[in-house]
Amino acid sequence: KESPSGLAPEYVNYNVDAQAPHDMSIPSDAPHNLLRPEAAEAIYYMWYNTGDEKYRHMAHKIFSAFQKHCKSKYGYSAVADVRDEQ
């Protein structure tokens, strides 16, 4: 399940008893994205080690969301609420 913006929140709650897409929720104290690069780096290594193109597509989706929602005149900015599409 993706957030409306395509950006990841600080964390999600998982409900192991629910079925997708209702198995994850964004807590009210964690809707922000602080531009943490760890996920993108991990996805790069998955692509590098496997050659599987699905990881390149994942990385492109993350990059596109950062470009659309985080890019500012002089760099990139954190996002207060990833549930906002704007």
GROMACS .gro file of N, CA and C in nm:
model
  258
    1LYS      N    1   0.086  -0.118   0.000
    1LYS     CA    2   0.000   0.000   0.000
    1LYS      C    3   0.089   0.123   0.000
    2GLU      N    4   0.055   0.216  -0.082
    2GLU     CA    5   0.133   0.339  -0.091
    2GLU      C    6   0.055   0.455  -0.030
    3SER      N    7   0.130   0.553   0.016
    3SER     CA    8   0.065   0.676   0.060
    3SER      C    9   0.021   0.753  -0.064
    4PRO      N   10  -0.072   0.846  -0.052
    4PRO     CA   11  -0.117   0.921  -0.169
    4PRO      C   12  -0.004   0.995  -0.241
    5SER      N   13   0.098   1.039  -0.166
    5SER     CA   14   0.209   1.112  -0.227
    5SER      C   15   0.313   1.019  -0.287
    6GLY      N   16   0.311   0.891  -0.251
    6GLY     CA   17   0.414   0.799  -0.295
    6GLY      C   18   0.537   0.799  -0.206
    7LEU      N   19   0.538   0.884  -0.103
    7LEU     CA   20   0.647   0.890  -0.007
    7LEU      C   21   0.616   0.804   0.114
    8ALA      N   22   0.720   0.751   0.176
    8ALA     CA   23   0.701   0.669   0.294
    8ALA      C   24   0.690   0.755   0.419
    9PRO      N   25   0.603   0.719   0.512
    9PRO     CA   26   0.597   0.790   0.640
    9PRO      C   27   0.715   0.747   0.727
   10GLU      N   28   0.729   0.810   0.841
   10GLU     CA   29   0.837   0.774   0.933
   10GLU      C   30   0.827   0.627   0.973
   11TYR      N   31   0.708   0.580   0.998
   11TYR     CA   32   0.684   0.437   1.022
   11TYR      C   33   0.537   0.407   0.998
   12VAL      N   34   0.506   0.279   0.989
   12VAL     CA   35   0.368   0.235   0.973
   12VAL      C   36   0.337   0.131   1.080
   13ASN      N   37   0.210   0.115   1.108
   13ASN     CA   38   0.164   0.007   1.195
   13ASN      C   39   0.113  -0.106   1.106
   14TYR      N   40   0.154  -0.227   1.138
   14TYR     CA   41   0.107  -0.345   1.064
   14TYR      C   42   0.004  -0.420   1.147
   15ASN      N   43  -0.100  -0.461   1.081
   15ASN     CA   44  -0.202  -0.543   1.144
   15ASN      C   45  -0.196  -0.680   1.077
   16VAL      N   46  -0.136  -0.776   1.146
   16VAL     CA   47  -0.115  -0.909   1.087
   16VAL      C   48  -0.245  -0.986   1.067
   17ASP      N   49  -0.352  -0.941   1.130
   17ASP     CA   50  -0.481  -1.008   1.115
   17ASP      C   51  -0.564  -0.953   1.000
   18ALA      N   52  -0.520  -0.844   0.939
   18ALA     CA   53  -0.595  -0.781   0.830
   18ALA      C   54  -0.538  -0.824   0.694
   19GLN      N   55  -0.619  -0.808   0.592
   19GLN     CA   56  -0.578  -0.839   0.456
   19GLN      C   57  -0.536  -0.711   0.385
   20ALA      N   58  -0.439  -0.722   0.295
   20ALA     CA   59  -0.398  -0.607   0.213
   20ALA      C   60  -0.518  -0.558   0.133
   21PRO      N   61  -0.534  -0.433   0.114
   21PRO     CA   62  -0.446  -0.322   0.148
   21PRO      C   63  -0.474  -0.261   0.285
   22HIS      N   64  -0.552  -0.327   0.369
   22HIS     CA   65  -0.589  -0.270   0.499
   22HIS      C   66  -0.500  -0.320   0.612
   23ASP      N   67  -0.385  -0.375   0.578
   23ASP     CA   68  -0.296  -0.431   0.679
   23ASP      C   69  -0.193  -0.331   0.732
   24MET      N   70  -0.188  -0.213   0.673
   24MET     CA   71  -0.094  -0.110   0.719
   24MET      C   72  -0.169   0.021   0.741
   25SER      N   73  -0.124   0.097   0.841
   25SER     CA   74  -0.182   0.229   0.863
   25SER      C   75  -0.071   0.324   0.907
   26ILE      N   76  -0.092   0.451   0.879
   26ILE     CA   77   0.004   0.555   0.915
   26ILE      C   78  -0.043   0.618   1.045
   27PRO      N   79   0.033   0.603   1.153
   27PRO     CA   80  -0.006   0.662   1.282
   27PRO      C   81  -0.006   0.815   1.276
   28SER      N   82  -0.085   0.875   1.363
   28SER     CA   83  -0.097   1.022   1.362
   28SER      C   84   0.032   1.093   1.401
   29ASP      N   85   0.124   1.024   1.469
   29ASP     CA   86   0.251   1.087   1.505
   29ASP      C   87   0.364   1.056   1.406
   30ALA      N   88   0.331   0.996   1.292
   30ALA     CA   89   0.436   0.955   1.200
   30ALA      C   90   0.407   0.982   1.052
   31PRO      N   91   0.326   1.081   1.017
   31PRO     CA   92   0.296   1.099   0.875
   31PRO      C   93   0.406   1.172   0.797
   32HIS      N   94   0.512   1.211   0.863
   32HIS     CA   95   0.616   1.291   0.799
   32HIS      C   96   0.720   1.203   0.729
   33ASN      N   97   0.790   1.264   0.634
   33ASN     CA   98   0.901   1.199   0.565
   33ASN      C   99   1.021   1.291   0.581
   34LEU      N  100   1.128   1.237   0.641
   34LEU     CA  101   1.246   1.317   0.671
   34LEU      C  102   1.360   1.294   0.572
   35LEU      N  103   1.328   1.248   0.453
   35LEU     CA  104   1.426   1.228   0.346
   35LEU      C  105   1.534   1.127   0.384
   36ARG      N  106   1.498   1.024   0.452
   36ARG     CA  107   1.596   0.922   0.490
   36ARG      C  108   1.634   0.839   0.365
   37PRO      N  109   1.764   0.828   0.339
   37PRO     CA  110   1.809   0.761   0.216
   37PRO      C  111   1.824   0.609   0.229
   38GLU      N  112   1.802   0.552   0.345
   38GLU     CA  113   1.831   0.411   0.365
   38GLU      C  114   1.752   0.319   0.274
   39ALA      N  115   1.626   0.348   0.252
   39ALA     CA  116   1.544   0.261   0.167
   39ALA      C  117   1.595   0.265   0.023
   40ALA      N  118   1.623   0.383  -0.027
   40ALA     CA  119   1.673   0.393  -0.165
   40ALA      C  120   1.807   0.321  -0.179
   41GLU      N  121   1.893   0.334  -0.079
   41GLU     CA  122   2.022   0.265  -0.082
   41GLU      C  123   2.003   0.114  -0.081
   42ALA      N  124   1.914   0.065   0.003
   42ALA     CA  125   1.889  -0.079   0.010
   42ALA      C  126   1.834  -0.131  -0.124
   43ILE      N  127   1.745  -0.055  -0.184
   43ILE     CA  128   1.689  -0.096  -0.313
   43ILE      C  129   1.798  -0.097  -0.420
   44TYR      N  130   1.890   0.000  -0.416
   44TYR     CA  131   2.002   0.000  -0.510
   44TYR      C  132   2.082  -0.129  -0.496
   45TYR      N  133   2.114  -0.167  -0.374
   45TYR     CA  134   2.193  -0.288  -0.353
   45TYR      C  135   2.116  -0.413  -0.396
   46MET      N  136   1.985  -0.413  -0.379
   46MET     CA  137   1.907  -0.527  -0.426
   46MET      C  138   1.918  -0.539  -0.578
   47TRP      N  139   1.907  -0.425  -0.648
   47TRP     CA  140   1.921  -0.428  -0.794
   47TRP      C  141   2.063  -0.469  -0.833
   48TYR      N  142   2.163  -0.409  -0.766
   48TYR     CA  143   2.304  -0.436  -0.799
   48TYR      C  144   2.336  -0.584  -0.783
   49ASN      N  145   2.285  -0.645  -0.678
   49ASN     CA  146   2.318  -0.785  -0.650
   49ASN      C  147   2.233  -0.886  -0.726
   50THR      N  148   2.115  -0.845  -0.768
   50THR     CA  149   2.027  -0.941  -0.837
   50THR      C  150   2.012  -0.911  -0.986
   51GLY      N  151   2.027  -0.785  -1.024
   51GLY     CA  152   2.003  -0.747  -1.163
   51GLY      C  153   1.855  -0.743  -1.198
   52ASP      N  154   1.769  -0.762  -1.099
   52ASP     CA  155   1.624  -0.765  -1.122
   52ASP      C  156   1.572  -0.623  -1.145
   53GLU      N  157   1.511  -0.603  -1.260
   53GLU     CA  158   1.464  -0.470  -1.299
   53GLU      C  159   1.354  -0.415  -1.209
   54LYS      N  160   1.284  -0.503  -1.135
   54LYS     CA  161   1.177  -0.452  -1.048
   54LYS      C  162   1.233  -0.354  -0.946
   55TYR      N  163   1.359  -0.374  -0.905
   55TYR     CA  164   1.419  -0.283  -0.808
   55TYR      C  165   1.450  -0.147  -0.869
   56ARG      N  166   1.484  -0.145  -0.995
   56ARG     CA  167   1.504  -0.016  -1.064
   56ARG      C  168   1.372   0.060  -1.072
   57HIS      N  169   1.263  -0.012  -1.098
   57HIS     CA  170   1.131   0.052  -1.104
   57HIS      C  171   1.091   0.107  -0.967
   58MET      N  172   1.119   0.031  -0.861
   58MET     CA  173   1.091   0.079  -0.725
   58MET      C  174   1.169   0.208  -0.697
   59ALA      N  175   1.297   0.206  -0.730
   59ALA     CA  176   1.381   0.323  -0.707
   59ALA      C  177   1.331   0.444  -0.786
   60HIS      N  178   1.287   0.420  -0.908
   60HIS     CA  179   1.236   0.531  -0.990
   60HIS      C  180   1.109   0.591  -0.929
   61LYS      N  181   1.023   0.507  -0.874
   61LYS     CA  182   0.902   0.559  -0.809
   61LYS      C  183   0.937   0.646  -0.688
   62ILE      N  184   1.036   0.602  -0.610
   62ILE     CA  185   1.080   0.681  -0.494
   62ILE      C  186   1.140   0.812  -0.541
   63PHE      N  187   1.228   0.807  -0.639
   63PHE     CA  188   1.292   0.928  -0.692
   63PHE      C  189   1.187   1.025  -0.746
   64SER      N  190   1.091   0.975  -0.820
   64SER     CA  191   0.987   1.061  -0.877
   64SER      C  192   0.905   1.128  -0.768
   65ALA      N  193   0.873   1.055  -0.661
   65ALA     CA  194   0.798   1.114  -0.550
   65ALA      C  195   0.879   1.223  -0.481
   66PHE      N  196   1.009   1.199  -0.462
   66PHE     CA  197   1.095   1.303  -0.403
   66PHE      C  198   1.101   1.426  -0.493
   67GLN      N  199   1.114   1.405  -0.622
   67GLN     CA  200   1.119   1.517  -0.716
   67GLN      C  201   0.989   1.599  -0.711
   68LYS      N  202   0.878   1.530  -0.705
   68LYS     CA  203   0.748   1.597  -0.709
   68LYS      C  204   0.715   1.668  -0.578
   69HIS      N  205   0.746   1.606  -0.464
   69HIS     CA  206   0.698   1.658  -0.336
   69HIS      C  207   0.804   1.721  -0.247
   70CYS      N  208   0.931   1.694  -0.272
   70CYS     CA  209   1.035   1.741  -0.180
   70CYS      C  210   1.131   1.843  -0.240
   71LYS      N  211   1.141   1.849  -0.371
   71LYS     CA  212   1.237   1.938  -0.433
   71LYS      C  213   1.194   2.083  -0.412
   72SER      N  214   1.291   2.163  -0.372
   72SER     CA  215   1.267   2.307  -0.355
   72SER      C  216   1.370   2.382  -0.439
   73LYS      N  217   1.368   2.511  -0.430
   73LYS     CA  218   1.456   2.593  -0.514
   73LYS      C  219   1.604   2.560  -0.490
   74TYR      N  220   1.641   2.536  -0.366
   74TYR     CA  221   1.783   2.517  -0.332
   74TYR      C  222   1.817   2.377  -0.281
   75GLY      N  223   1.732   2.282  -0.299
   75GLY     CA  224   1.761   2.146  -0.252
   75GLY      C  225   1.633   2.068  -0.232
   76TYR      N  226   1.629   1.993  -0.125
   76TYR     CA  227   1.513   1.910  -0.093
   76TYR      C  228   1.469   1.938   0.049
   77SER      N  229   1.341   1.919   0.073
   77SER     CA  230   1.283   1.948   0.204
   77SER      C  231   1.205   1.828   0.255
   78ALA      N  232   1.203   1.812   0.386
   78ALA     CA  233   1.118   1.710   0.447
   78ALA      C  234   0.972   1.743   0.417
   79VAL      N  235   0.886   1.644   0.431
   79VAL     CA  236   0.743   1.661   0.406
   79VAL      C  237   0.669   1.634   0.536
   80ALA      N  238   0.578   1.724   0.570
   80ALA     CA  239   0.506   1.713   0.697
   80ALA      C  240   0.406   1.598   0.698
   81ASP      N  241   0.340   1.572   0.585
   81ASP     CA  242   0.237   1.469   0.583
   81ASP      C  243   0.234   1.400   0.447
   82VAL      N  244   0.277   1.276   0.442
   82VAL     CA  245   0.281   1.201   0.318
   82VAL      C  246   0.142   1.161   0.269
   83ARG      N  247   0.043   1.182   0.353
   83ARG     CA  248  -0.095   1.150   0.313
   83ARG      C  249  -0.152   1.258   0.223
   84ASP      N  250  -0.084   1.373   0.213
   84ASP     CA  251  -0.123   1.479   0.121
   84ASP      C  252  -0.067   1.449  -0.016
   85GLU      N  253  -0.149   1.458  -0.117
   85GLU     CA  254  -0.102   1.433  -0.252
   85GLU      C  255  -0.028   1.554  -0.309
   86GLN      N  256  -0.043   1.668  -0.251
   86GLN     CA  257   0.014   1.790  -0.310
   86GLN      C  258   0.154   1.811  -0.276
   0.00000   0.00000   0.00000
